[in-house]
Amino acid sequence: MQGRGGWFFPGLALAISLTAFAGFALTYLGPLAAGTYAPVSWAVHAHGVVYLAWCAVLPVQATLARRAFAVHRALGVGSLLLVAAMAFTGFLVVGVKVQGALAGEGPAFWKSFGVPIAAGLVLFLGFYLAALLNRGRPEWHKRLMISAAATVIGAGAWRLWVAGFGFNDWAMFAALASTKLFIVAGMIHDLAVRCRVHPAWWVGLGVSVLVEGAALLAPGTVFEPPIARAIASFADVFGWMY
């Protein structure tokens, strides 16, 4: 992430990471440290570790892009392993949870909201890949990477909303909407510094709103069962590893 912008992009990356850590500190890291976290599969812990590791690397990468680009690029190659692990463990956990909900053996929450959760992971991978393909265009690269990061912290943002207002269905809508504020902040910064909004922001905001909006509206419709079964199919193949 290099180019114009001063410390704005490192600061925005740090804000995104802190949001993720704050959400998981309340419901995962804190209880884990206190020894009160319920026993779960290794996949849940593995996903938590690689997810938070990637969030920790994000502001470091944004800073290195300004000061040590060669190190930034080398560390970016290593982050591919984190993203691959995030994707596999994420789809494994969500797939198993949705599979259990479909079988009536787990919380019904996963049958409905497993759809936007999985959609968020797909969006993250899409934006991340797009950012990698645009490494030679720094202005696109850094904005697409921020869009990827803003998308993947939906789970952390949801935990903050639940902690503040209780376990309500609308908390998922509020969480996903609030993550778009980071993209909007980038747009406002562009207007202030460049006098125009870079098209990468429109791609990040438009695609994420479209996909997440559709995923949030799917529960309770004829689209929910086939999408939920598609998500659970990952567990059909890899569930033995859970």
Tab-separated table of C-alpha atoms in Angstrom:
chain	number	residue	atom	x	y	z
A	1	MET	CA	0.000	0.000	0.000
A	2	GLN	CA	2.072	2.886	-1.180
A	3	GLY	CA	1.444	6.151	-2.925
A	4	ARG	CA	-0.281	9.320	-1.844
A	5	GLY	CA	-2.186	9.434	1.399
A	6	GLY	CA	0.442	10.009	4.059
A	7	TRP	CA	-0.465	8.088	7.178
A	8	PHE	CA	-4.149	7.839	6.338
A	9	PHE	CA	-4.032	4.290	4.985
A	10	PRO	CA	-1.909	2.893	7.846
A	11	GLY	CA	-4.270	4.631	10.265
A	12	LEU	CA	-7.344	3.239	8.531
A	13	ALA	CA	-5.811	-0.248	8.522
A	14	LEU	CA	-5.084	0.077	12.248
A	15	ALA	CA	-8.673	1.161	12.954
A	16	ILE	CA	-9.989	-1.869	11.090
A	17	SER	CA	-7.683	-4.215	13.000
A	18	LEU	CA	-8.593	-2.696	16.360
A	19	THR	CA	-12.283	-3.183	15.570
A	20	ALA	CA	-11.673	-6.881	14.927
A	21	PHE	CA	-9.600	-7.329	18.089
A	22	ALA	CA	-12.136	-5.409	20.205
A	23	GLY	CA	-14.974	-7.638	19.031
A	24	PHE	CA	-13.109	-10.873	19.617
A	25	ALA	CA	-11.643	-9.685	22.921
A	26	LEU	CA	-15.168	-9.615	24.341
A	27	THR	CA	-16.318	-13.027	23.161
A	28	TYR	CA	-13.169	-15.039	22.457
A	29	LEU	CA	-9.829	-13.729	23.723
A	30	GLY	CA	-11.172	-12.590	27.092
A	31	PRO	CA	-13.066	-15.789	27.954
A	32	LEU	CA	-10.154	-17.851	26.601
A	33	ALA	CA	-7.701	-16.071	28.891
A	34	ALA	CA	-10.084	-16.459	31.833
A	35	GLY	CA	-10.537	-20.169	31.140
A	36	THR	CA	-14.286	-19.779	30.698
A	37	TYR	CA	-14.472	-20.357	26.942
A	38	ALA	CA	-16.483	-23.469	26.132
A	39	PRO	CA	-14.582	-26.414	24.608
A	40	VAL	CA	-14.655	-26.235	20.809
A	41	SER	CA	-13.035	-27.863	17.815
A	42	TRP	CA	-9.429	-27.124	16.944
A	43	ALA	CA	-10.745	-25.545	13.725
A	44	VAL	CA	-12.435	-22.744	15.688
A	45	HIS	CA	-9.190	-21.887	17.475
A	46	ALA	CA	-7.150	-22.231	14.279
A	47	HIS	CA	-9.486	-19.874	12.462
A	48	GLY	CA	-9.326	-17.381	15.319
A	49	VAL	CA	-5.523	-17.447	15.361
A	50	VAL	CA	-4.991	-16.962	11.620
A	51	TYR	CA	-7.811	-14.409	11.387
A	52	LEU	CA	-6.390	-12.230	14.149
A	53	ALA	CA	-2.852	-12.757	12.843
A	54	TRP	CA	-3.890	-11.374	9.454
A	55	CYS	CA	-5.595	-8.424	11.149
A	56	ALA	CA	-2.390	-7.749	13.108
A	57	VAL	CA	-0.277	-7.884	9.941
A	58	LEU	CA	-2.576	-5.486	8.050
A	59	PRO	CA	-1.459	-2.170	9.661
A	60	VAL	CA	2.153	-3.384	9.671
A	61	GLN	CA	1.928	-3.959	5.930
A	62	ALA	CA	0.343	-0.558	5.372
A	63	THR	CA	3.206	1.086	7.267
A	64	LEU	CA	5.927	-0.934	5.534
A	65	ALA	CA	4.549	0.144	2.157
A	66	ARG	CA	5.593	3.690	3.037
A	67	ARG	CA	8.981	2.926	4.524
A	68	ALA	CA	10.255	-0.491	3.386
A	69	PHE	CA	8.477	-1.584	0.245
A	70	ALA	CA	10.734	-4.596	-0.382
A	71	VAL	CA	9.860	-5.958	3.082
A	72	HIS	CA	6.199	-5.143	2.455
A	73	ARG	CA	6.217	-7.210	-0.720
A	74	ALA	CA	8.051	-10.150	0.913
A	75	LEU	CA	5.665	-10.169	3.867
A	76	GLY	CA	2.756	-9.990	1.441
A	77	VAL	CA	3.838	-13.273	-0.106
A	78	GLY	CA	3.889	-14.836	3.358
A	79	SER	CA	0.415	-13.478	4.098
A	80	LEU	CA	-0.900	-15.715	1.326
A	81	LEU	CA	-0.509	-18.639	3.728
A	82	LEU	CA	-2.575	-16.823	6.351
A	83	VAL	CA	-5.328	-16.079	3.843
A	84	ALA	CA	-5.397	-19.687	2.642
A	85	ALA	CA	-5.685	-20.874	6.246
A	86	MET	CA	-8.379	-18.274	6.963
A	87	ALA	CA	-10.401	-19.460	3.983
A	88	PHE	CA	-10.139	-23.162	4.733
A	89	THR	CA	-10.811	-22.973	8.475
A	90	GLY	CA	-13.523	-20.359	7.943
A	91	PHE	CA	-15.463	-22.424	5.429
A	92	LEU	CA	-14.916	-25.520	7.577
A	93	VAL	CA	-16.385	-23.913	10.704
A	94	VAL	CA	-19.293	-22.249	8.897
A	95	GLY	CA	-19.971	-25.391	6.853
A	96	VAL	CA	-20.135	-27.614	9.940
A	97	LYS	CA	-22.348	-25.118	11.795
A	98	VAL	CA	-24.760	-24.761	8.863
A	99	GLN	CA	-24.791	-28.535	8.368
A	100	GLY	CA	-25.751	-28.977	12.016
A	101	ALA	CA	-28.489	-26.355	11.780
A	102	LEU	CA	-29.965	-28.019	8.698
A	103	ALA	CA	-30.014	-31.337	10.534
A	104	GLY	CA	-31.695	-29.766	13.562
A	105	GLU	CA	-28.656	-30.479	15.710
A	106	GLY	CA	-27.394	-26.932	16.168
A	107	PRO	CA	-28.560	-23.329	16.618
A	108	ALA	CA	-31.001	-22.221	13.891
A	109	PHE	CA	-28.991	-18.980	13.782
A	110	TRP	CA	-26.489	-20.673	11.488
A	111	LYS	CA	-29.097	-21.733	8.946
A	112	SER	CA	-29.974	-18.101	8.248
A	113	PHE	CA	-26.906	-16.092	9.099
A	114	GLY	CA	-24.431	-18.651	7.865
A	115	VAL	CA	-25.311	-17.253	4.430
A	116	PRO	CA	-24.050	-13.661	5.001
A	117	ILE	CA	-21.096	-14.970	7.014
A	118	ALA	CA	-20.002	-17.193	4.127
A	119	ALA	CA	-20.704	-14.371	1.663
A	120	GLY	CA	-18.393	-12.101	3.643
A	121	LEU	CA	-15.600	-14.641	3.410
A	122	VAL	CA	-16.116	-14.975	-0.351
A	123	LEU	CA	-16.032	-11.176	-0.703
A	124	PHE	CA	-12.832	-10.977	1.314
A	125	LEU	CA	-11.137	-13.526	-0.929
A	126	GLY	CA	-12.370	-11.721	-4.032
A	127	PHE	CA	-11.114	-8.300	-2.924
A	128	TYR	CA	-7.844	-9.780	-1.679
A	129	LEU	CA	-7.224	-11.503	-5.015
A	130	ALA	CA	-8.121	-8.318	-6.890
A	131	ALA	CA	-5.649	-6.378	-4.738
A	132	LEU	CA	-2.906	-8.892	-5.502
A	133	LEU	CA	-3.626	-8.688	-9.226
A	134	ASN	CA	-3.267	-4.907	-8.947
A	135	ARG	CA	0.088	-4.878	-7.162
A	136	GLY	CA	1.491	-2.864	-10.058
A	137	ARG	CA	-1.194	-0.203	-9.538
A	138	PRO	CA	-0.682	0.969	-5.926
A	139	GLU	CA	-3.697	3.293	-5.899
A	140	TRP	CA	-5.968	0.367	-6.729
A	141	HIS	CA	-4.036	-2.143	-4.621
A	142	LYS	CA	-4.262	-0.339	-1.303
A	143	ARG	CA	-7.934	0.571	-1.698
A	144	LEU	CA	-8.943	-2.958	-2.656
A	145	MET	CA	-6.967	-4.321	0.297
A	146	ILE	CA	-8.787	-1.953	2.646
A	147	SER	CA	-12.079	-3.102	1.102
A	148	ALA	CA	-11.057	-6.716	1.759
A	149	ALA	CA	-10.174	-5.914	5.355
A	150	ALA	CA	-13.389	-3.962	5.956
A	151	THR	CA	-15.359	-6.931	4.672
A	152	VAL	CA	-13.625	-9.612	6.714
A	153	ILE	CA	-14.143	-7.863	10.080
A	154	GLY	CA	-17.914	-8.272	9.879
A	155	ALA	CA	-17.767	-10.997	12.529
A	156	GLY	CA	-15.827	-8.753	14.906
A	157	ALA	CA	-18.199	-5.841	14.325
A	158	TRP	CA	-21.190	-8.125	14.947
A	159	ARG	CA	-19.751	-9.104	18.325
A	160	LEU	CA	-19.478	-5.448	19.301
A	161	TRP	CA	-23.115	-4.790	18.373
A	162	VAL	CA	-24.262	-7.870	20.296
A	163	ALA	CA	-22.195	-6.824	23.326
A	164	GLY	CA	-23.745	-3.370	23.257
A	165	PHE	CA	-27.355	-4.124	22.325
A	166	GLY	CA	-27.955	-7.833	22.843
A	167	PHE	CA	-28.444	-10.803	20.539
A	168	ASN	CA	-30.876	-9.366	18.000
A	169	ASP	CA	-31.425	-10.304	14.366
A	170	TRP	CA	-30.796	-6.728	13.277
A	171	ALA	CA	-27.305	-6.800	14.811
A	172	MET	CA	-25.990	-8.571	11.707
A	173	PHE	CA	-27.434	-5.862	9.453
A	174	ALA	CA	-25.945	-3.156	11.679
A	175	ALA	CA	-22.554	-4.866	11.811
A	176	LEU	CA	-22.213	-5.244	8.059
A	177	ALA	CA	-23.418	-1.692	7.479
A	178	SER	CA	-20.938	-0.305	10.001
A	179	THR	CA	-17.985	-1.973	8.293
A	180	LYS	CA	-18.762	0.109	5.197
A	181	LEU	CA	-17.868	3.217	7.181
A	182	PHE	CA	-14.194	2.409	6.622
A	183	ILE	CA	-14.721	2.482	2.864
A	184	VAL	CA	-16.755	5.677	3.158
A	185	ALA	CA	-13.920	7.196	5.198
A	186	GLY	CA	-11.587	6.396	2.312
A	187	MET	CA	-13.963	8.085	-0.111
A	188	ILE	CA	-14.124	11.209	2.023
A	189	HIS	CA	-10.332	11.251	2.278
A	190	ASP	CA	-10.044	11.001	-1.499
A	191	LEU	CA	-12.413	13.937	-1.940
A	192	ALA	CA	-10.376	16.002	0.493
A	193	VAL	CA	-6.955	15.100	-0.929
A	194	ARG	CA	-7.606	14.246	-4.590
A	195	CYS	CA	-10.876	16.174	-5.169
A	196	ARG	CA	-12.403	12.960	-6.546
A	197	VAL	CA	-13.225	9.470	-5.350
A	198	HIS	CA	-10.997	6.736	-6.737
A	199	PRO	CA	-13.069	4.107	-8.622
A	200	ALA	CA	-11.638	1.327	-6.449
A	201	TRP	CA	-13.744	2.622	-3.568
A	202	TRP	CA	-16.895	2.398	-5.689
A	203	VAL	CA	-15.983	-1.182	-6.563
A	204	GLY	CA	-15.417	-2.066	-2.905
A	205	LEU	CA	-18.589	-0.376	-1.664
A	206	GLY	CA	-20.832	-1.388	-4.540
A	207	VAL	CA	-19.859	-5.054	-4.710
A	208	SER	CA	-19.923	-5.560	-0.934
A	209	VAL	CA	-23.324	-3.866	-0.512
A	210	LEU	CA	-24.773	-5.860	-3.401
A	211	VAL	CA	-23.466	-9.253	-2.243
A	212	GLU	CA	-24.016	-8.767	1.488
A	213	GLY	CA	-27.414	-7.203	0.899
A	214	ALA	CA	-28.509	-10.191	-1.150
A	215	ALA	CA	-27.111	-12.573	1.481
A	216	LEU	CA	-29.017	-10.795	4.262
A	217	LEU	CA	-32.270	-10.907	2.302
A	218	ALA	CA	-31.912	-14.595	1.355
A	219	PRO	CA	-32.941	-16.104	4.746
A	220	GLY	CA	-36.619	-17.000	4.755
A	221	THR	CA	-36.859	-17.085	0.971
A	222	VAL	CA	-36.705	-19.927	-1.565
A	223	PHE	CA	-33.018	-19.093	-2.005
A	224	GLU	CA	-32.038	-19.939	1.573
A	225	PRO	CA	-32.215	-23.787	1.418
A	226	PRO	CA	-30.033	-24.285	-1.682
A	227	ILE	CA	-27.477	-21.690	-0.524
A	228	ALA	CA	-27.352	-23.212	2.961
A	229	ARG	CA	-26.896	-26.684	1.484
A	230	ALA	CA	-24.108	-25.372	-0.735
A	231	ILE	CA	-22.321	-23.974	2.330
A	232	ALA	CA	-22.853	-27.236	4.226
A	233	SER	CA	-21.374	-29.172	1.308
A	234	PHE	CA	-17.923	-28.015	2.413
A	235	ALA	CA	-18.495	-29.918	5.644
A	236	ASP	CA	-19.677	-32.948	3.656
A	237	VAL	CA	-16.182	-33.155	2.193
A	238	PHE	CA	-13.956	-31.848	4.980
A	239	GLY	CA	-16.161	-32.219	8.062
A	240	TRP	CA	-14.109	-35.189	9.271
A	241	MET	CA	-11.311	-32.707	10.015
A	242	TYR	CA	-13.451	-30.620	12.357
